[in-house]
Amino acid sequence: MSVFSKKIILIGVGGGGINAVSNMTVSCPEGPEVIAIDTDSQVLSSCAVPQQVRIGSIITDGLSAGGKMDVGGRALESDELKIRGLFHNVKFVFLVVALGGGTGTGAAPMIARIAQEEGAMVLSFLTLPFSFEGEQRRRQAEEGASRIKAVSDAIIYMPNERLLEPTEREESLVNIFERSDLMIGMGVRSLWNLLTYSGIMNLDFSDIRSVTQEGGCACSFAYAEASGTQKTKEAIEKIMQSPYLERGNVLAQAKRLLVGISGDSNLALKDIQEVMTEITSVIPGNAHMTMGAAIDDKLENQISITVLASEIAFEEKASEDPEEKTGLLFDDEVLSDIEMATPKKGPVLQQINLNLELAGKEGRFKDVEPTYYHGEDLDIPTFTRCGIKLSN
């Protein structure tokens, strides 16, 4: 039985976000209340979500925002009171948006802010555009992500570029987007189950937030389910081969993980042990892991696994290899600050990263035992543990 009733809602913003949440109304009718928000009346009329909110009628006249995030923002502002009314007595908000377009990218940050102002906690699922969608869409997605991150309690990034595996590049674009939408929908359903149903090992929102906010890192997400006599083994294989976890590479460098396991009343301890043994065999020894397990009788003879993993921030990965920037998230605010600080005339000063090497303990602290907290050595400076580069 759900312990939160209707205090959790799921919101899809813009065309891409609405496509991702539409699956929930069909696959999980007893799940959270689902709401679709858009400027485009045609998109709303063709979606499966029964509760629809059209914004910006006087601005777009029922059409799309034309890919302009400022139009999406103004559309939301024009109907702010209508949106604010959605969050009465709401405790958690799952916000889903495909970044790069106009309505979703422009309106989602304001929706998250309003939800927080009304006392709700916000978990945002952000899909990032493919590299072939163009530089302008990529930069707009980055700006939107930065704004949403500032007003969300937790962020989960799902870069579409990771779906383009070499063996799958012949797959139709429609199938790839459908796969992405299905992954988000099933994942949201899984997290909702873990948060709202009494479990063997319960999880709460603070567990999710601790993973997504670890060191300011990006958080990756994967979901898998399987049925039959070999269901546990098959579900583990799907998780390990998930493109969103870069086929295990994300797990191999994860700082913090959350693993949720759901099954019917026949879910056995050996199933949980098998899943956790396989995952712990590939993660770093100092990674902090939280797990939860829930009974869901709708999963008849099935098992589902949900993994959240904090990793090296996408912007850090981009700085390591400039040739691999497409599809990643960058910190444009920092870049713009540097550009503004650069003199318009005269020589351009170049910042140089300080080469700070860790030295061993000396003097009175030579033989002192290291201080560990959640698997981290606190004697190592924070900027070193978080991979922050100091500039001269």
Coordinates of C-alpha atoms in Angstrom, one line a residue:
M1 CA 0.0 0.0 0.0
S2 CA 1.2 3.5 -0.9
V3 CA 2.3 5.5 2.1
F4 CA 2.2 8.9 0.4
S5 CA -1.1 8.7 -1.5
K6 CA -1.3 11.7 -4.0
K7 CA 1.6 13.6 -2.5
I8 CA 3.9 12.7 -5.4
I9 CA 3.2 14.0 -8.9
L10 CA 4.9 13.5 -12.2
I11 CA 5.2 16.4 -14.6
G12 CA 6.3 16.2 -18.2
V13 CA 7.2 19.6 -19.7
G14 CA 7.4 20.2 -23.5
G15 CA 7.0 17.7 -26.2
G16 CA 9.9 15.4 -25.2
G17 CA 9.0 15.5 -21.5
I18 CA 5.4 14.7 -22.3
N19 CA 6.4 11.7 -24.5
A20 CA 8.4 10.3 -21.6
V21 CA 5.7 10.5 -19.0
S22 CA 2.8 9.4 -21.2
N23 CA 4.0 5.8 -20.8
M24 CA 3.3 6.0 -17.0
T25 CA -0.5 6.6 -17.5
V26 CA -0.7 3.3 -19.3
S27 CA 1.9 1.1 -17.6
C28 CA 1.2 2.3 -14.1
P29 CA -2.4 3.6 -13.8
E30 CA -2.2 3.3 -10.0
G31 CA 1.0 5.4 -9.9
P32 CA 1.5 9.1 -9.2
E33 CA -0.7 11.8 -10.7
V34 CA 0.7 12.6 -14.1
I35 CA 0.5 16.1 -15.6
A36 CA 1.5 17.3 -19.1
I37 CA 2.4 21.0 -19.5
D38 CA 3.0 22.6 -22.9
T39 CA 2.2 25.6 -25.1
D40 CA 1.3 23.5 -28.1
S41 CA -2.4 22.4 -28.1
Q42 CA -1.7 19.8 -30.7
V43 CA 0.9 18.0 -28.6
L44 CA -1.4 18.0 -25.6
S45 CA -4.4 16.7 -27.5
S46 CA -2.4 13.8 -29.0
C47 CA -0.8 12.6 -25.7
A48 CA -2.2 10.0 -23.3
V49 CA -2.0 12.1 -20.2
P50 CA -5.5 12.9 -19.0
Q51 CA -4.5 16.0 -16.9
Q52 CA -3.1 18.7 -19.3
V53 CA -2.2 22.3 -18.7
R54 CA -1.7 24.6 -21.6
I55 CA 0.4 27.6 -20.9
G56 CA 1.0 30.9 -22.8
S57 CA -2.2 31.0 -24.8
I58 CA -1.9 34.8 -25.3
I59 CA 1.8 34.4 -26.3
T60 CA 1.9 31.4 -28.7
D61 CA -1.8 31.2 -29.6
G62 CA -1.7 27.5 -28.9
L63 CA 1.4 26.8 -31.0
S64 CA 4.9 25.7 -29.9
A65 CA 7.5 28.1 -28.6
G66 CA 9.4 27.7 -31.9
G67 CA 12.5 26.4 -30.1
K68 CA 13.0 29.6 -28.2
M69 CA 13.5 29.2 -24.5
D70 CA 12.6 32.8 -23.7
V71 CA 9.2 32.2 -25.3
G72 CA 8.8 29.1 -23.2
G73 CA 9.7 31.1 -20.1
R74 CA 7.3 33.9 -20.8
A75 CA 4.5 31.4 -21.5
L76 CA 5.0 29.9 -18.1
E77 CA 5.1 33.3 -16.4
S78 CA 1.8 34.3 -18.0
D79 CA 0.1 31.3 -16.3
E80 CA 2.1 31.2 -13.0
L81 CA -0.9 31.2 -10.8
K82 CA -2.4 28.2 -12.7
I83 CA 0.9 26.3 -12.2
R84 CA 1.3 27.2 -8.6
G85 CA -2.1 25.6 -7.9
L86 CA -0.8 22.2 -9.0
F87 CA 1.4 21.9 -6.0
H88 CA -1.1 22.1 -3.1
N89 CA -0.3 19.4 -0.5
V90 CA 2.3 17.9 -2.8
K91 CA 5.5 16.5 -1.2
F92 CA 7.5 15.2 -4.1
V93 CA 7.7 16.3 -7.8
F94 CA 9.2 14.2 -10.5
L95 CA 10.0 16.7 -13.3
V96 CA 10.8 15.3 -16.8
V97 CA 12.1 17.5 -19.6
A98 CA 14.0 17.0 -22.8
L99 CA 16.4 19.9 -22.9
G100 CA 17.2 21.9 -26.0
G101 CA 13.8 22.9 -27.2
G102 CA 11.8 26.0 -26.3
T103 CA 8.9 25.2 -24.0
G104 CA 10.6 22.5 -21.9
T105 CA 14.0 24.3 -21.5
G106 CA 12.4 27.7 -20.8
A107 CA 9.5 26.7 -18.6
A108 CA 10.9 23.8 -16.5
P109 CA 13.2 25.9 -14.3
M110 CA 10.3 28.1 -13.3
I111 CA 8.1 25.1 -12.6
A112 CA 10.8 23.6 -10.4
R113 CA 11.2 27.0 -8.6
I114 CA 7.4 27.3 -8.0
A115 CA 7.2 23.7 -6.7
Q116 CA 10.0 24.4 -4.2
E117 CA 8.3 27.6 -3.1
E118 CA 5.2 25.7 -2.4
G119 CA 7.1 23.3 -0.2
A120 CA 7.7 20.3 -2.5
M121 CA 11.0 18.6 -3.2
V122 CA 11.9 18.3 -6.8
L123 CA 13.7 15.5 -8.6
S124 CA 14.4 16.4 -12.2
F125 CA 15.1 14.0 -15.1
L126 CA 16.9 15.9 -17.8
T127 CA 17.6 14.3 -21.2
L128 CA 20.4 16.0 -23.2
P129 CA 20.3 16.3 -27.0
F130 CA 22.2 14.3 -29.5
S131 CA 25.2 16.0 -31.0
F132 CA 23.7 16.0 -34.5
E133 CA 20.9 18.3 -33.2
G134 CA 23.2 21.2 -33.5
E135 CA 25.4 23.6 -31.5
Q136 CA 22.6 26.0 -30.7
R137 CA 20.4 23.3 -29.3
R138 CA 23.3 22.0 -27.2
R139 CA 24.1 25.4 -25.7
Q140 CA 20.4 26.0 -25.0
A141 CA 20.2 22.7 -23.2
E142 CA 23.3 23.5 -21.1
E143 CA 21.8 26.9 -20.1
G144 CA 18.5 25.2 -19.2
A145 CA 20.2 22.5 -17.2
S146 CA 22.1 25.1 -15.2
R147 CA 18.9 26.9 -14.3
I148 CA 17.0 23.7 -13.4
K149 CA 19.9 22.5 -11.3
A150 CA 19.8 25.7 -9.2
V151 CA 16.1 25.1 -8.2
S152 CA 16.0 21.3 -7.9
D153 CA 16.7 19.1 -4.9
A154 CA 18.2 16.3 -7.1
I155 CA 19.1 16.0 -10.8
I156 CA 19.4 12.9 -13.0
Y157 CA 21.1 13.4 -16.4
M158 CA 20.3 11.1 -19.3
P159 CA 22.4 12.0 -22.3
N160 CA 20.8 10.8 -25.5
E161 CA 24.2 10.5 -27.1
R162 CA 24.9 7.4 -25.0
L163 CA 22.1 5.6 -26.8
L164 CA 24.1 5.8 -30.0
E165 CA 26.1 2.6 -29.5
P166 CA 28.2 1.6 -32.5
T167 CA 26.1 -1.5 -33.1
E168 CA 22.9 0.4 -32.9
R169 CA 23.6 3.4 -35.2
E170 CA 21.5 1.7 -37.9
E171 CA 18.5 1.7 -35.7
S172 CA 15.8 4.2 -36.6
L173 CA 15.7 7.5 -34.8
V174 CA 12.0 6.8 -33.8
N175 CA 13.1 3.6 -32.1
I176 CA 15.9 5.3 -30.2
F177 CA 13.7 8.1 -28.9
E178 CA 11.0 5.5 -27.9
R179 CA 13.7 3.5 -26.0
S180 CA 14.8 6.7 -24.2
D181 CA 11.1 7.5 -23.3
L182 CA 10.5 4.0 -22.1
M183 CA 13.7 4.0 -19.9
I184 CA 12.6 7.2 -18.2
G185 CA 9.0 6.1 -17.7
M186 CA 10.0 2.7 -16.2
G187 CA 12.7 4.3 -14.1
V188 CA 10.3 6.9 -12.6
R189 CA 7.8 4.1 -11.9
S190 CA 10.5 2.1 -10.1
L191 CA 11.6 5.1 -8.0
W192 CA 8.0 5.9 -7.2
N193 CA 7.5 2.3 -6.0
L194 CA 10.7 2.4 -3.8
L195 CA 9.7 5.7 -2.3
T196 CA 6.0 5.0 -1.6
Y197 CA 5.6 1.4 -0.9
S198 CA 6.5 -0.4 2.3
G199 CA 9.6 -2.4 1.6
I200 CA 12.0 -4.9 3.0
M201 CA 14.7 -2.1 3.0
N202 CA 13.0 1.3 2.7
L203 CA 14.5 4.3 0.8
D204 CA 13.5 7.9 1.1
F205 CA 14.1 11.0 -0.9
S206 CA 17.2 11.9 1.1
D207 CA 18.9 8.7 -0.2
I208 CA 18.3 9.9 -3.7
R209 CA 19.4 13.4 -3.0
S210 CA 22.7 12.2 -1.4
V211 CA 23.6 10.4 -4.6
T212 CA 22.8 13.1 -7.0
Q213 CA 24.5 15.9 -4.9
E214 CA 27.7 14.0 -4.2
G215 CA 30.5 16.5 -4.8
G216 CA 28.3 18.4 -7.3
C217 CA 28.6 15.5 -9.7
A218 CA 26.3 14.4 -12.4
C219 CA 24.1 11.4 -11.7
S220 CA 23.6 8.6 -14.2
F221 CA 20.6 6.4 -14.2
A222 CA 19.7 2.9 -15.4
Y223 CA 16.7 0.6 -15.1
A224 CA 16.2 -3.1 -16.0
E225 CA 13.7 -5.8 -15.5
A226 CA 13.4 -9.4 -16.4
S227 CA 11.0 -12.4 -15.8
G228 CA 11.2 -16.2 -15.8
T229 CA 13.5 -18.6 -14.1
Q230 CA 16.7 -16.7 -14.9
K231 CA 15.2 -13.3 -14.2
T232 CA 17.8 -12.1 -11.7
K233 CA 20.7 -13.0 -14.0
E234 CA 19.1 -11.4 -17.0
A235 CA 18.3 -8.2 -15.1
I236 CA 21.9 -7.9 -13.9
E237 CA 23.2 -8.4 -17.5
K238 CA 20.9 -5.6 -18.7
I239 CA 22.1 -3.2 -16.0
M240 CA 25.7 -4.0 -16.8
Q241 CA 25.2 -3.4 -20.5
S242 CA 23.1 -0.3 -20.1
P243 CA 24.3 2.5 -22.4
Y244 CA 23.4 5.1 -19.8
L245 CA 26.0 3.4 -17.5
E246 CA 28.4 3.2 -20.5
R247 CA 28.3 -0.6 -20.2
G248 CA 29.7 -0.6 -16.7
N249 CA 32.3 2.2 -17.1
V250 CA 30.2 4.6 -15.0
L251 CA 29.9 2.0 -12.2
A252 CA 33.7 1.5 -12.3
Q253 CA 34.3 5.1 -11.3
A254 CA 31.2 5.9 -9.3
K255 CA 31.6 7.9 -6.0
R256 CA 28.2 7.0 -4.6
L257 CA 25.4 4.6 -5.7
L258 CA 21.8 3.8 -5.0
V259 CA 20.5 0.4 -5.9
G260 CA 16.8 -0.4 -5.7
I261 CA 15.5 -3.9 -6.2
S262 CA 11.8 -4.7 -6.6
G263 CA 9.9 -8.0 -7.0
D264 CA 6.8 -9.9 -6.0
S265 CA 6.3 -11.7 -2.7
N266 CA 8.7 -14.4 -3.9
L267 CA 11.6 -12.1 -4.0
A268 CA 14.4 -14.0 -2.2
L269 CA 17.4 -13.0 -0.2
K270 CA 19.6 -14.8 -2.7
D271 CA 18.2 -12.6 -5.5
I272 CA 19.2 -9.5 -3.6
Q273 CA 22.6 -11.0 -2.7
E274 CA 23.2 -11.9 -6.4
V275 CA 22.5 -8.4 -7.6
M276 CA 24.6 -6.7 -4.9
T277 CA 27.5 -9.1 -5.3
E278 CA 27.7 -8.4 -9.0
I279 CA 27.5 -4.6 -8.6
T280 CA 30.0 -4.4 -5.8
S281 CA 32.5 -6.4 -7.8
V282 CA 32.8 -3.6 -10.3
I283 CA 32.6 -0.4 -8.2
P284 CA 35.5 1.3 -6.5
G285 CA 36.3 0.0 -3.0
N286 CA 35.7 3.4 -1.4
A287 CA 32.3 4.0 -3.2
H288 CA 29.4 4.6 -0.8
M289 CA 26.4 2.5 -1.6
T290 CA 22.8 2.7 -0.5
M291 CA 20.3 -0.1 -1.3
G292 CA 16.6 -0.6 -1.0
A293 CA 14.2 -3.5 -1.7
A294 CA 10.5 -3.4 -2.1
I295 CA 7.7 -5.9 -2.7
D296 CA 5.4 -5.1 -5.6
D297 CA 2.9 -7.9 -6.4
K298 CA 2.3 -6.4 -9.8
L299 CA 5.8 -7.7 -10.7
E300 CA 4.5 -11.3 -10.9
N301 CA 7.5 -13.5 -11.4
Q302 CA 9.6 -10.4 -12.3
I303 CA 12.5 -8.5 -10.8
S304 CA 13.5 -4.9 -11.5
I305 CA 16.7 -3.2 -10.7
T306 CA 17.2 0.6 -10.5
V307 CA 20.7 2.1 -10.3
L308 CA 21.6 5.8 -9.6
A309 CA 25.4 6.4 -9.8
S310 CA 27.2 9.7 -9.2
E311 CA 30.2 10.0 -11.5
I312 CA 32.7 12.6 -12.7
A313 CA 30.8 15.6 -13.7
F314 CA 30.1 15.9 -17.4
E315 CA 31.8 19.3 -17.6
E316 CA 35.0 17.7 -16.1
K317 CA 34.9 15.0 -18.7
A318 CA 34.6 17.6 -21.4
S319 CA 37.6 19.5 -20.2
E320 CA 39.7 16.4 -20.2
D321 CA 39.2 15.7 -23.9
P322 CA 38.1 18.7 -26.0
E323 CA 37.5 16.5 -29.0
E324 CA 34.7 14.6 -27.2
K325 CA 32.6 17.5 -26.2
T326 CA 29.4 16.8 -28.2
G327 CA 26.5 15.6 -26.2
L328 CA 28.1 16.5 -22.8
L329 CA 27.2 19.1 -20.3
F330 CA 29.5 22.1 -19.9
D331 CA 29.5 25.0 -17.5
D332 CA 28.9 27.9 -19.8
E333 CA 28.5 30.3 -16.9
V334 CA 32.1 29.8 -16.0
L335 CA 33.1 30.2 -19.7
S336 CA 31.2 33.4 -20.0
D337 CA 32.7 34.8 -16.8
I338 CA 36.2 34.2 -18.2
E339 CA 35.3 35.8 -21.5
M340 CA 33.9 38.9 -19.8
A341 CA 37.1 39.2 -17.7
T342 CA 39.3 39.0 -20.7
P343 CA 40.6 42.5 -21.7
K344 CA 39.3 43.7 -25.1
K345 CA 42.7 45.2 -25.9
G346 CA 46.3 44.2 -25.1
P347 CA 47.7 40.8 -24.4
V348 CA 45.3 38.0 -23.3
L349 CA 46.4 36.5 -19.9
Q350 CA 46.2 32.7 -19.7
Q351 CA 45.2 31.0 -16.5
I352 CA 47.5 28.1 -15.6
N353 CA 46.4 25.2 -13.4
L354 CA 48.5 24.8 -10.3
N355 CA 50.3 21.5 -10.2
L356 CA 49.6 20.5 -6.5
E357 CA 51.0 17.1 -5.7
L358 CA 49.9 15.2 -2.5
A359 CA 52.7 14.8 0.0
G360 CA 52.9 12.3 2.8
K361 CA 52.3 13.2 6.4
E362 CA 55.3 14.6 8.2
G363 CA 56.2 15.9 11.7
R364 CA 53.8 15.4 14.5
F365 CA 51.1 13.9 12.2
K366 CA 53.4 11.3 10.6
D367 CA 52.0 8.3 12.5
V368 CA 48.4 9.5 12.9
E369 CA 45.7 7.2 11.5
P370 CA 43.8 8.6 8.5
T371 CA 40.3 10.0 9.2
Y372 CA 37.7 8.2 7.0
Y373 CA 34.0 9.3 6.6
H374 CA 31.7 7.4 4.3
G375 CA 34.8 5.9 2.7
E376 CA 36.6 9.1 2.0
D377 CA 39.9 10.1 3.5
L378 CA 39.3 13.5 5.1
D379 CA 43.0 14.1 5.4
I380 CA 43.1 14.6 1.7
P381 CA 42.2 18.2 0.8
T382 CA 38.6 18.7 -0.5
F383 CA 39.8 20.2 -3.8
T384 CA 41.8 17.1 -4.4
R385 CA 39.1 14.6 -3.5
C386 CA 36.6 16.4 -5.8
G387 CA 39.0 16.8 -8.6
I388 CA 38.9 20.6 -8.5
K389 CA 41.8 22.3 -10.4
L390 CA 43.1 25.5 -8.8
S391 CA 44.2 28.2 -11.2
N392 CA 46.9 30.7 -10.8

